[in-house]
Short mmCIF file of N, CA and C in Angstrom, two decimals:
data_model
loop_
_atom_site.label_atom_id
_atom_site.label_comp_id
_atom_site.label_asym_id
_atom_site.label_seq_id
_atom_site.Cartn_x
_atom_site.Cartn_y
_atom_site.Cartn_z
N UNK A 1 0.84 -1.18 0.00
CA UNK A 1 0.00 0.00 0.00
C UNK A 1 0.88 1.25 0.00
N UNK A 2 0.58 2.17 -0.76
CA UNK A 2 1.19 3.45 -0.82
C UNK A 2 1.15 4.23 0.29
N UNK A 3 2.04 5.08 0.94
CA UNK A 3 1.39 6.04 2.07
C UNK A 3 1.09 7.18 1.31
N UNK A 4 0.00 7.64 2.34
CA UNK A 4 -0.54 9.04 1.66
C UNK A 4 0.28 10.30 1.30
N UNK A 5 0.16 11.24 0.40
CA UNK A 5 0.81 12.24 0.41
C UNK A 5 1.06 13.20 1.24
N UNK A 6 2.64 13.39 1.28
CA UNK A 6 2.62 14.11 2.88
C UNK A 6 2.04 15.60 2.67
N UNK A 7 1.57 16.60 3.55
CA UNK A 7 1.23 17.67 3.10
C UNK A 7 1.79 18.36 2.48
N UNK A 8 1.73 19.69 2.03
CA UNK A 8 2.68 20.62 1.37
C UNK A 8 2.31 22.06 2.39
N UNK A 9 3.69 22.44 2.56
CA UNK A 9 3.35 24.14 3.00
C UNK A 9 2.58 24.93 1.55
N UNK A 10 1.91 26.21 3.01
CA UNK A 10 0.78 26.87 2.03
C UNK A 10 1.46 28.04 1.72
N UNK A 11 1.61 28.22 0.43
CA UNK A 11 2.43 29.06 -0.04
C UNK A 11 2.30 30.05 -0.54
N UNK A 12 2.21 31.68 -0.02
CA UNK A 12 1.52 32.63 -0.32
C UNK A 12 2.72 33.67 -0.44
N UNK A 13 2.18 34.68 -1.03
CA UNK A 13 2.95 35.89 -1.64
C UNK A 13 3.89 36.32 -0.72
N UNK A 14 4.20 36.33 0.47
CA UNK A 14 5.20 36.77 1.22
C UNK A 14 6.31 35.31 1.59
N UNK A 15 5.70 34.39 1.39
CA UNK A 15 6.53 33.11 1.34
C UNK A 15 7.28 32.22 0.28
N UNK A 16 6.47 32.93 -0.94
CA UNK A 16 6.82 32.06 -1.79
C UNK A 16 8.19 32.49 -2.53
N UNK A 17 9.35 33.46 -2.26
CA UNK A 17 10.54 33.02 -2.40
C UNK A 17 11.43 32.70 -1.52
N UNK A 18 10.92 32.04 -0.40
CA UNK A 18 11.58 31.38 0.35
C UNK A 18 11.82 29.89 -0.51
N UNK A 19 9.99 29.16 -0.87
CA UNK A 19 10.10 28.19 -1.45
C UNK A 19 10.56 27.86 -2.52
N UNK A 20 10.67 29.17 -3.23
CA UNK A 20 11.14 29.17 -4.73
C UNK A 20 12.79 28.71 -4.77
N UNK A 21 13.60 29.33 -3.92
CA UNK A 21 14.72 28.71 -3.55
C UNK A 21 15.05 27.82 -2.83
N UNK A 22 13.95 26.72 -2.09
CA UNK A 22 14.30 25.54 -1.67
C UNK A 22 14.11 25.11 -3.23
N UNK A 23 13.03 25.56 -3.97
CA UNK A 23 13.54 24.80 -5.04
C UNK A 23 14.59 24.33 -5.68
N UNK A 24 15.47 25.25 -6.03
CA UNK A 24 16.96 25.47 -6.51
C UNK A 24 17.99 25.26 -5.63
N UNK A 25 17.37 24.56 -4.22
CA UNK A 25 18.14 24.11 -3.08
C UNK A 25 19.40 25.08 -3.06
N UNK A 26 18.40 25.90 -2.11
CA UNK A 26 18.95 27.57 -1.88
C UNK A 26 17.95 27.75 -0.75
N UNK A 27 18.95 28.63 0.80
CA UNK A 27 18.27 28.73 1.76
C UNK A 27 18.74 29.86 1.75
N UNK A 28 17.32 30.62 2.28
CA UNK A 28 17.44 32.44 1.59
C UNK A 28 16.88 32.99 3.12
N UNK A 29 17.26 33.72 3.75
CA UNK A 29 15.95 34.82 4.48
C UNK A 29 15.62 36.36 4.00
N UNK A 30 14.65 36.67 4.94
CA UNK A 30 14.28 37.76 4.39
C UNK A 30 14.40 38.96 5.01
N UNK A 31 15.34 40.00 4.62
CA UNK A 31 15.68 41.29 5.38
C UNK A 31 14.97 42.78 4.85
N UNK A 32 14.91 43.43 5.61
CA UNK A 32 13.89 44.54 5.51
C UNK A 32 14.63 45.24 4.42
N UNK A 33 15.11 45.84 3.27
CA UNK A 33 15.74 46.52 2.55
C UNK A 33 16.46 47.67 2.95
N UNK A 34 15.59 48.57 3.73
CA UNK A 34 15.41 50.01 4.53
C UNK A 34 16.62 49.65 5.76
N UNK A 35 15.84 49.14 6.48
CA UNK A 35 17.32 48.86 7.98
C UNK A 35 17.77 47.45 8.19
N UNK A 36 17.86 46.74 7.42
CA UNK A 36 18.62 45.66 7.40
C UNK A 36 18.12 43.98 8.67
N UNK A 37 17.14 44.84 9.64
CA UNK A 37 16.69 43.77 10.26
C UNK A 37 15.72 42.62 9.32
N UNK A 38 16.32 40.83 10.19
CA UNK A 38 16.07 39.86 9.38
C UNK A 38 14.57 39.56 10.20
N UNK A 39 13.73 39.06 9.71
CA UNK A 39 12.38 38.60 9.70
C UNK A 39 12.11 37.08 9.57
N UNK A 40 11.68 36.72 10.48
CA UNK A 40 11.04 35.54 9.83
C UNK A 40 9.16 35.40 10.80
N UNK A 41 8.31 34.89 10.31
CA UNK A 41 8.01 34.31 9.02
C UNK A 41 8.02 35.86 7.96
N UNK A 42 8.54 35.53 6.81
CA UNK A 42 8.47 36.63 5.71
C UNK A 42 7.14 37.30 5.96
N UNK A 43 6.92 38.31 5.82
CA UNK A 43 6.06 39.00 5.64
C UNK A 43 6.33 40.83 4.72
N UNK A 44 4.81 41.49 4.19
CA UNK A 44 5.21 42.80 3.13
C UNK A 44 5.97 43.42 3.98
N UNK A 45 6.17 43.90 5.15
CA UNK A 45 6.63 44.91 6.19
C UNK A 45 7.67 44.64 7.21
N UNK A 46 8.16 45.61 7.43
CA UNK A 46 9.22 45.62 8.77
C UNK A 46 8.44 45.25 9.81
N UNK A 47 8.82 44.57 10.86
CA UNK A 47 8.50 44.99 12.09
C UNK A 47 8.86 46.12 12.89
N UNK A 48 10.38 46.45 12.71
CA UNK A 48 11.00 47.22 12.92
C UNK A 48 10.51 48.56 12.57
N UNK A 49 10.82 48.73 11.62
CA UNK A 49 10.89 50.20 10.91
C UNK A 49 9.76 50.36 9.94
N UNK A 50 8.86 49.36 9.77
CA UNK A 50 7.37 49.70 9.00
C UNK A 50 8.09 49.72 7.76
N UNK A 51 9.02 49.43 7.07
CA UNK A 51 8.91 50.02 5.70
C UNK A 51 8.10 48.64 4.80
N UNK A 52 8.32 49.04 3.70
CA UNK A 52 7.73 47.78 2.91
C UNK A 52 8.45 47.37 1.53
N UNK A 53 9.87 47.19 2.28
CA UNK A 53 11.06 46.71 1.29
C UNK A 53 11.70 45.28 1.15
N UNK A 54 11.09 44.28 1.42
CA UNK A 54 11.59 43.01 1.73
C UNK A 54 12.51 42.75 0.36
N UNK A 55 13.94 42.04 1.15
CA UNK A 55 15.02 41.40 0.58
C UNK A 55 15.18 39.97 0.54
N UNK A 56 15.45 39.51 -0.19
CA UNK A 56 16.03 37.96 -0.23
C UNK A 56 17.33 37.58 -0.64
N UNK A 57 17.96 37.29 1.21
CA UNK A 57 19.22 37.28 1.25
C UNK A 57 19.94 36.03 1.41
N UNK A 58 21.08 35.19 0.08
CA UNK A 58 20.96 33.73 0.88
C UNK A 58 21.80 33.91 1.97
N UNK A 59 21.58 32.34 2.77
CA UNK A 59 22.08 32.04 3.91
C UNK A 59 23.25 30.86 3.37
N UNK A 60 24.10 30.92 4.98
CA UNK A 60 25.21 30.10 4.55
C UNK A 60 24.44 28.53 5.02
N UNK A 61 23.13 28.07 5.32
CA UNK A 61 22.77 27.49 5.54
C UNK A 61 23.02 26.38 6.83
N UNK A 62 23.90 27.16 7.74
CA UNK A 62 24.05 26.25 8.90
C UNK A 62 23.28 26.76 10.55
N UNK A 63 23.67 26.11 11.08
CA UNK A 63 22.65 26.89 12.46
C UNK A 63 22.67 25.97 13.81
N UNK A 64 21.75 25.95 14.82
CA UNK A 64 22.32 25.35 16.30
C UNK A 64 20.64 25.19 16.45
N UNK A 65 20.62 23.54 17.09
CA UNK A 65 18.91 23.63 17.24
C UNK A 65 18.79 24.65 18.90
N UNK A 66 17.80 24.61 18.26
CA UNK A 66 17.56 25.61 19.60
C UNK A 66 16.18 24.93 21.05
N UNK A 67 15.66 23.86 20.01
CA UNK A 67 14.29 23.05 20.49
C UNK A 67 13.94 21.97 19.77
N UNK A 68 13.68 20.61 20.52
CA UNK A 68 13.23 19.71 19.28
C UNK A 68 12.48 19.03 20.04
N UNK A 69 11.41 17.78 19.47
CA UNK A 69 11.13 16.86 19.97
C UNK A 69 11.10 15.80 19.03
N UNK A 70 11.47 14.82 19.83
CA UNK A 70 11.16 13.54 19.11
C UNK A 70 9.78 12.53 18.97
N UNK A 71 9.23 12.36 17.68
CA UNK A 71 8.01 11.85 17.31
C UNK A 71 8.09 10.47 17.31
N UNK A 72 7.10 9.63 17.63
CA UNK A 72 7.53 8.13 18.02
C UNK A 72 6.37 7.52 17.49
N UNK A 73 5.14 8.46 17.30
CA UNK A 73 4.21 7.38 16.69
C UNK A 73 3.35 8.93 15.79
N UNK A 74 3.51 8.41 14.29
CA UNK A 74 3.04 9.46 13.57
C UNK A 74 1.73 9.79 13.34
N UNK A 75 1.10 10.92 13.66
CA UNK A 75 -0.34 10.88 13.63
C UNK A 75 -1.07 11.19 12.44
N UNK A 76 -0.08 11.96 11.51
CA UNK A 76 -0.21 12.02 10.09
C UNK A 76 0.13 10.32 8.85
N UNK A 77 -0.82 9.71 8.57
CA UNK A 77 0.22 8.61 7.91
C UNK A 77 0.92 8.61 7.09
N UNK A 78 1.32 10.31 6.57
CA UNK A 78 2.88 10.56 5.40
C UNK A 78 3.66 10.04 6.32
N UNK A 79 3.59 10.40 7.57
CA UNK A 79 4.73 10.12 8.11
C UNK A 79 4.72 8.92 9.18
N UNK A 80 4.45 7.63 8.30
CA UNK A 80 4.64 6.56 9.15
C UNK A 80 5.49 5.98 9.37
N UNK A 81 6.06 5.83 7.65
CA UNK A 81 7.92 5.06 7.34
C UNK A 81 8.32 5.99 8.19
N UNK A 82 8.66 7.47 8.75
CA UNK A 82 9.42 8.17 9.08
C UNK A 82 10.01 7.83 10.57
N UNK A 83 9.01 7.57 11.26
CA UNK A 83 9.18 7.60 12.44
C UNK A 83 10.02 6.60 13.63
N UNK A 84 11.14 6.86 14.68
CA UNK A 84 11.11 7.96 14.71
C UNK A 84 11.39 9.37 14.16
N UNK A 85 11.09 10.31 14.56
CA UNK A 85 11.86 11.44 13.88
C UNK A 85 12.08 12.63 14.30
N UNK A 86 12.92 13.53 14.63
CA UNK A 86 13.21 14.81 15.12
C UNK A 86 12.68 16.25 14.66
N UNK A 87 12.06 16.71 15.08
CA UNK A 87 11.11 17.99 14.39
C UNK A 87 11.96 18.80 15.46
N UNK A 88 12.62 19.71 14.60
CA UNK A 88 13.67 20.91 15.38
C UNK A 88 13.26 21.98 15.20
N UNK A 89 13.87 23.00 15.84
CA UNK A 89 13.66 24.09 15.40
C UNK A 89 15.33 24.93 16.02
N UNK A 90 15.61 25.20 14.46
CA UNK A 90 17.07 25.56 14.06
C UNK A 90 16.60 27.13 14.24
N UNK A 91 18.37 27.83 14.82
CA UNK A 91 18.47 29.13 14.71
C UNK A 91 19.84 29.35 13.88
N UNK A 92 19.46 30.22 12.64
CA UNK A 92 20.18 30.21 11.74
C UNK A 92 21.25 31.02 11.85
N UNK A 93 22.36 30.74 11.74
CA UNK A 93 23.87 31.40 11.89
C UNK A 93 23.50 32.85 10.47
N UNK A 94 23.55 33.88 11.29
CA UNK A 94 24.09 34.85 10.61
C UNK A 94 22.50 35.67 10.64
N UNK A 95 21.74 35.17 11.18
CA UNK A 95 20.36 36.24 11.13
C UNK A 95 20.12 37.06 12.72
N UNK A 96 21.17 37.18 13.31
CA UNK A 96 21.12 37.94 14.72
C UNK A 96 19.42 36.94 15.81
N UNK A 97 19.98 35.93 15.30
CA UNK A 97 18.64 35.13 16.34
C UNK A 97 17.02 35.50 15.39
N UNK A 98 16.97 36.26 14.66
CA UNK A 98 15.82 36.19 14.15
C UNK A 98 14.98 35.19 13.15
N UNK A 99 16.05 34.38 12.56
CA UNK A 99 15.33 33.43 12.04
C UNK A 99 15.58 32.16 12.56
N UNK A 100 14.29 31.31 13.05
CA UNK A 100 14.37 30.07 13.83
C UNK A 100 13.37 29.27 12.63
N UNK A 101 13.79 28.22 11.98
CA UNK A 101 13.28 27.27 10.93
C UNK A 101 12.51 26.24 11.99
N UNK A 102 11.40 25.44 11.96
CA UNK A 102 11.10 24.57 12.13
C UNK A 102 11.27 23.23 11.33
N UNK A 103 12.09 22.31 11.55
CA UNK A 103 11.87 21.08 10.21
C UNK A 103 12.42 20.21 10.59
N UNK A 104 13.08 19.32 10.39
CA UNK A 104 13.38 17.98 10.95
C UNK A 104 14.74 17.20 10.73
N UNK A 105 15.11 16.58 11.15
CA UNK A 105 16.23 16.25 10.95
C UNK A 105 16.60 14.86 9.70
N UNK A 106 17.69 14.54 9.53
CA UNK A 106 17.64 13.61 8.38
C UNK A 106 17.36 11.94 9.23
N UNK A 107 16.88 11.16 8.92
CA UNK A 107 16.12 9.95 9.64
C UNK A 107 16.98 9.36 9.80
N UNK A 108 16.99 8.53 11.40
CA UNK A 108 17.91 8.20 12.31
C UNK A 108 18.94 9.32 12.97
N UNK A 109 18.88 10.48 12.47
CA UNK A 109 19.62 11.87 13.53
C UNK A 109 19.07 11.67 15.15
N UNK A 110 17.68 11.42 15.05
CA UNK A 110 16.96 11.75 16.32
C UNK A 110 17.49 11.19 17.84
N UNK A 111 18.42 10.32 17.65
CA UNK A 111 19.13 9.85 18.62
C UNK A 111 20.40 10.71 19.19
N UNK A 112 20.61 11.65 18.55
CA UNK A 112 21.88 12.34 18.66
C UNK A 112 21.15 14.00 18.92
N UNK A 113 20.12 14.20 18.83
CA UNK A 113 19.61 15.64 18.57
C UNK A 113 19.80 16.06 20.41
N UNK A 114 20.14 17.05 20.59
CA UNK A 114 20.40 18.00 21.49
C UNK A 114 20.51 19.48 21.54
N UNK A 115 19.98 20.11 22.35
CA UNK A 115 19.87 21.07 22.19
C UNK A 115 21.20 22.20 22.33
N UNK A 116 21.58 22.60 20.81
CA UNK A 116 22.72 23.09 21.01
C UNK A 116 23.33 22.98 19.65
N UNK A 117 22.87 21.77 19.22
CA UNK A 117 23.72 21.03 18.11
C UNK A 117 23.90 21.32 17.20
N UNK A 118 24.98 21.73 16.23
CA UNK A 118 25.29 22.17 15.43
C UNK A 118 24.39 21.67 14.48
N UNK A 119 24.09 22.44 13.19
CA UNK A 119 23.34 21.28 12.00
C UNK A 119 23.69 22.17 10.83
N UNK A 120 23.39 21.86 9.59
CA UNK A 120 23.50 21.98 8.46
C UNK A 120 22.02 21.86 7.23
N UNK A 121 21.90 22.63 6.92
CA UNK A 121 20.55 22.41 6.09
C UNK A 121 21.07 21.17 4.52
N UNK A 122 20.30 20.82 4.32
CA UNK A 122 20.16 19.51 3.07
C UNK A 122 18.22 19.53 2.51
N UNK A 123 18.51 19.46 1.64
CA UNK A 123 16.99 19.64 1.31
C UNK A 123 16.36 18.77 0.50
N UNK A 124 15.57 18.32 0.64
CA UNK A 124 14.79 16.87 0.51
C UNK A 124 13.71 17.08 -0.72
N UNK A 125 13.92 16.27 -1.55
CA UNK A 125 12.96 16.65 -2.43
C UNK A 125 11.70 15.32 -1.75
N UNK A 126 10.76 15.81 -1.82
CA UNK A 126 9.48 15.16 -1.29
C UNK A 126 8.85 14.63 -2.80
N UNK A 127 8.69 15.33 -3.32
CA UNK A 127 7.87 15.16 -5.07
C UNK A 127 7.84 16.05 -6.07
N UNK A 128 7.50 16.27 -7.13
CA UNK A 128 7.67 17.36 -7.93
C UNK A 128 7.48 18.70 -7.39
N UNK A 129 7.66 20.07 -7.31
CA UNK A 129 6.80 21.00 -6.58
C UNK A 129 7.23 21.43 -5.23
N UNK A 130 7.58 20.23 -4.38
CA UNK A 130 7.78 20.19 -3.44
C UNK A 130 9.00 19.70 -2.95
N UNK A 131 10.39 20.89 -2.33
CA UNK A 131 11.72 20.14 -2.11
C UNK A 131 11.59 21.30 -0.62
N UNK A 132 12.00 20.28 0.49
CA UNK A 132 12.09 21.45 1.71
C UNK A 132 13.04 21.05 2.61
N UNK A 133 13.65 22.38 3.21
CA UNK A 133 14.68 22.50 4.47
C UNK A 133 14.78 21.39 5.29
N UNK A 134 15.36 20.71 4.91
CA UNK A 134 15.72 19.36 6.32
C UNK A 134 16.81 19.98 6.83
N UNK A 135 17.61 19.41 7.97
CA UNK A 135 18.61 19.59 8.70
C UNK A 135 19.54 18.18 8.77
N UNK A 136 20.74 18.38 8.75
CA UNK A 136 21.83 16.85 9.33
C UNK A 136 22.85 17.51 10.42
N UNK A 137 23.35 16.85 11.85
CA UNK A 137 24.30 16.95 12.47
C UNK A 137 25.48 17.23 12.37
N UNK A 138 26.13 18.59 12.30
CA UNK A 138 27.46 18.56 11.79
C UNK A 138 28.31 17.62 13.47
N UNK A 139 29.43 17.56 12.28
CA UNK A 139 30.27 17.19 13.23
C UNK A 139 31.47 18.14 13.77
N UNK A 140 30.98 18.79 14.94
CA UNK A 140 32.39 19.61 15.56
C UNK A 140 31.67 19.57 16.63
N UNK A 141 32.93 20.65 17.51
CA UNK A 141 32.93 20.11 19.09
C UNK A 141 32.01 21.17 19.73
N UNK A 142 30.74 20.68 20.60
CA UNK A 142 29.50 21.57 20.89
C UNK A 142 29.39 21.54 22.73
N UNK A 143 28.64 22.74 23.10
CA UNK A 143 28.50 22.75 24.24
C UNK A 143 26.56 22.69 23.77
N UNK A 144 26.25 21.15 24.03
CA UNK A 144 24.50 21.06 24.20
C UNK A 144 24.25 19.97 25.44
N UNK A 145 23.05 20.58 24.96
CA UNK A 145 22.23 20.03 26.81
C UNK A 145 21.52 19.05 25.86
N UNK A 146 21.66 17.89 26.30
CA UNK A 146 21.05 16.25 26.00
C UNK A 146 19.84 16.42 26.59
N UNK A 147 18.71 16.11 25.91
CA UNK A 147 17.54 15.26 26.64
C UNK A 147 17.24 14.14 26.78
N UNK A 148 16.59 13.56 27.56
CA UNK A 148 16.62 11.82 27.57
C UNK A 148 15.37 11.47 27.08
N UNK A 149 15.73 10.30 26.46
CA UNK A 149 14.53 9.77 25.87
C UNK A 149 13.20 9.20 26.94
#
């Protein structure tokens, strides 16, 4: 039996060149044009400074989870083969703490995920249309706080 199709993010005018460059497996954020503060989720406007200049700036694509949990029984059935699996949420090197990704790690990471941990973006093509931000464990020397299973 096939598993079902996993969902797709909903992809609207302030998001969609984020996705456009996971296409081209390219991790981009988005900075105000006017004063340079980074944003996430994209949106027309600053928070900051109100203007309505959004930039798309790439990233060097690495970062430190900042939060994760591990999934053990999937309630969606895209994600049944998956499980277990690590749903993180990465803070991206070079956006002054403002951009934190939610997404997951590459399958079998979830044993090693800690909070702290260095990672690296890799991007997964799911199906035509659809290729998105995963994360993998770099390897160098980290100060993270372990959780126990």
């Amino acid at each position: 039996m096939t598993a079902p199709a996993r969902p797709a993010p909903a992809v609207d005018a302030d998001s969609a060149g984020f996705w456009e460059a996971c296409a081209r497996e390219e991790l981009v954020g988005q900075r105000c044009g006017t004063c340079s503060a980074w944003r996430w989720p994209p949106r027309d406007h600053c928070p900051h400074c109100h203007a309505m200049d959004p930039v798309w700036e790439q990233l060097g694509g690495t970062g430190r989870i900042v939060g994760f949990v591990v999934v053990h029984r999937a309630l969606d059935p895209a994600f049944a083969d998956e499980t277990p699996l690590a749903v993180v949420h990465v803070e991206l090197d070079g956006t002054d703490g403002e951009m934190v990704l939610t997404s997951q790690l590459q399958p079998g990471e979830w044993r090693t995920a800690a909070v702290g941990t260095p990672v690296s973006v890799r991007f997964t093509r799911v199906r035509d249309g659809l290729t998105l931000p995963t994360f993998t464990i770099r390897d160098e020397p980290q100060e993270a706080h372990r959780v126990l299973d």
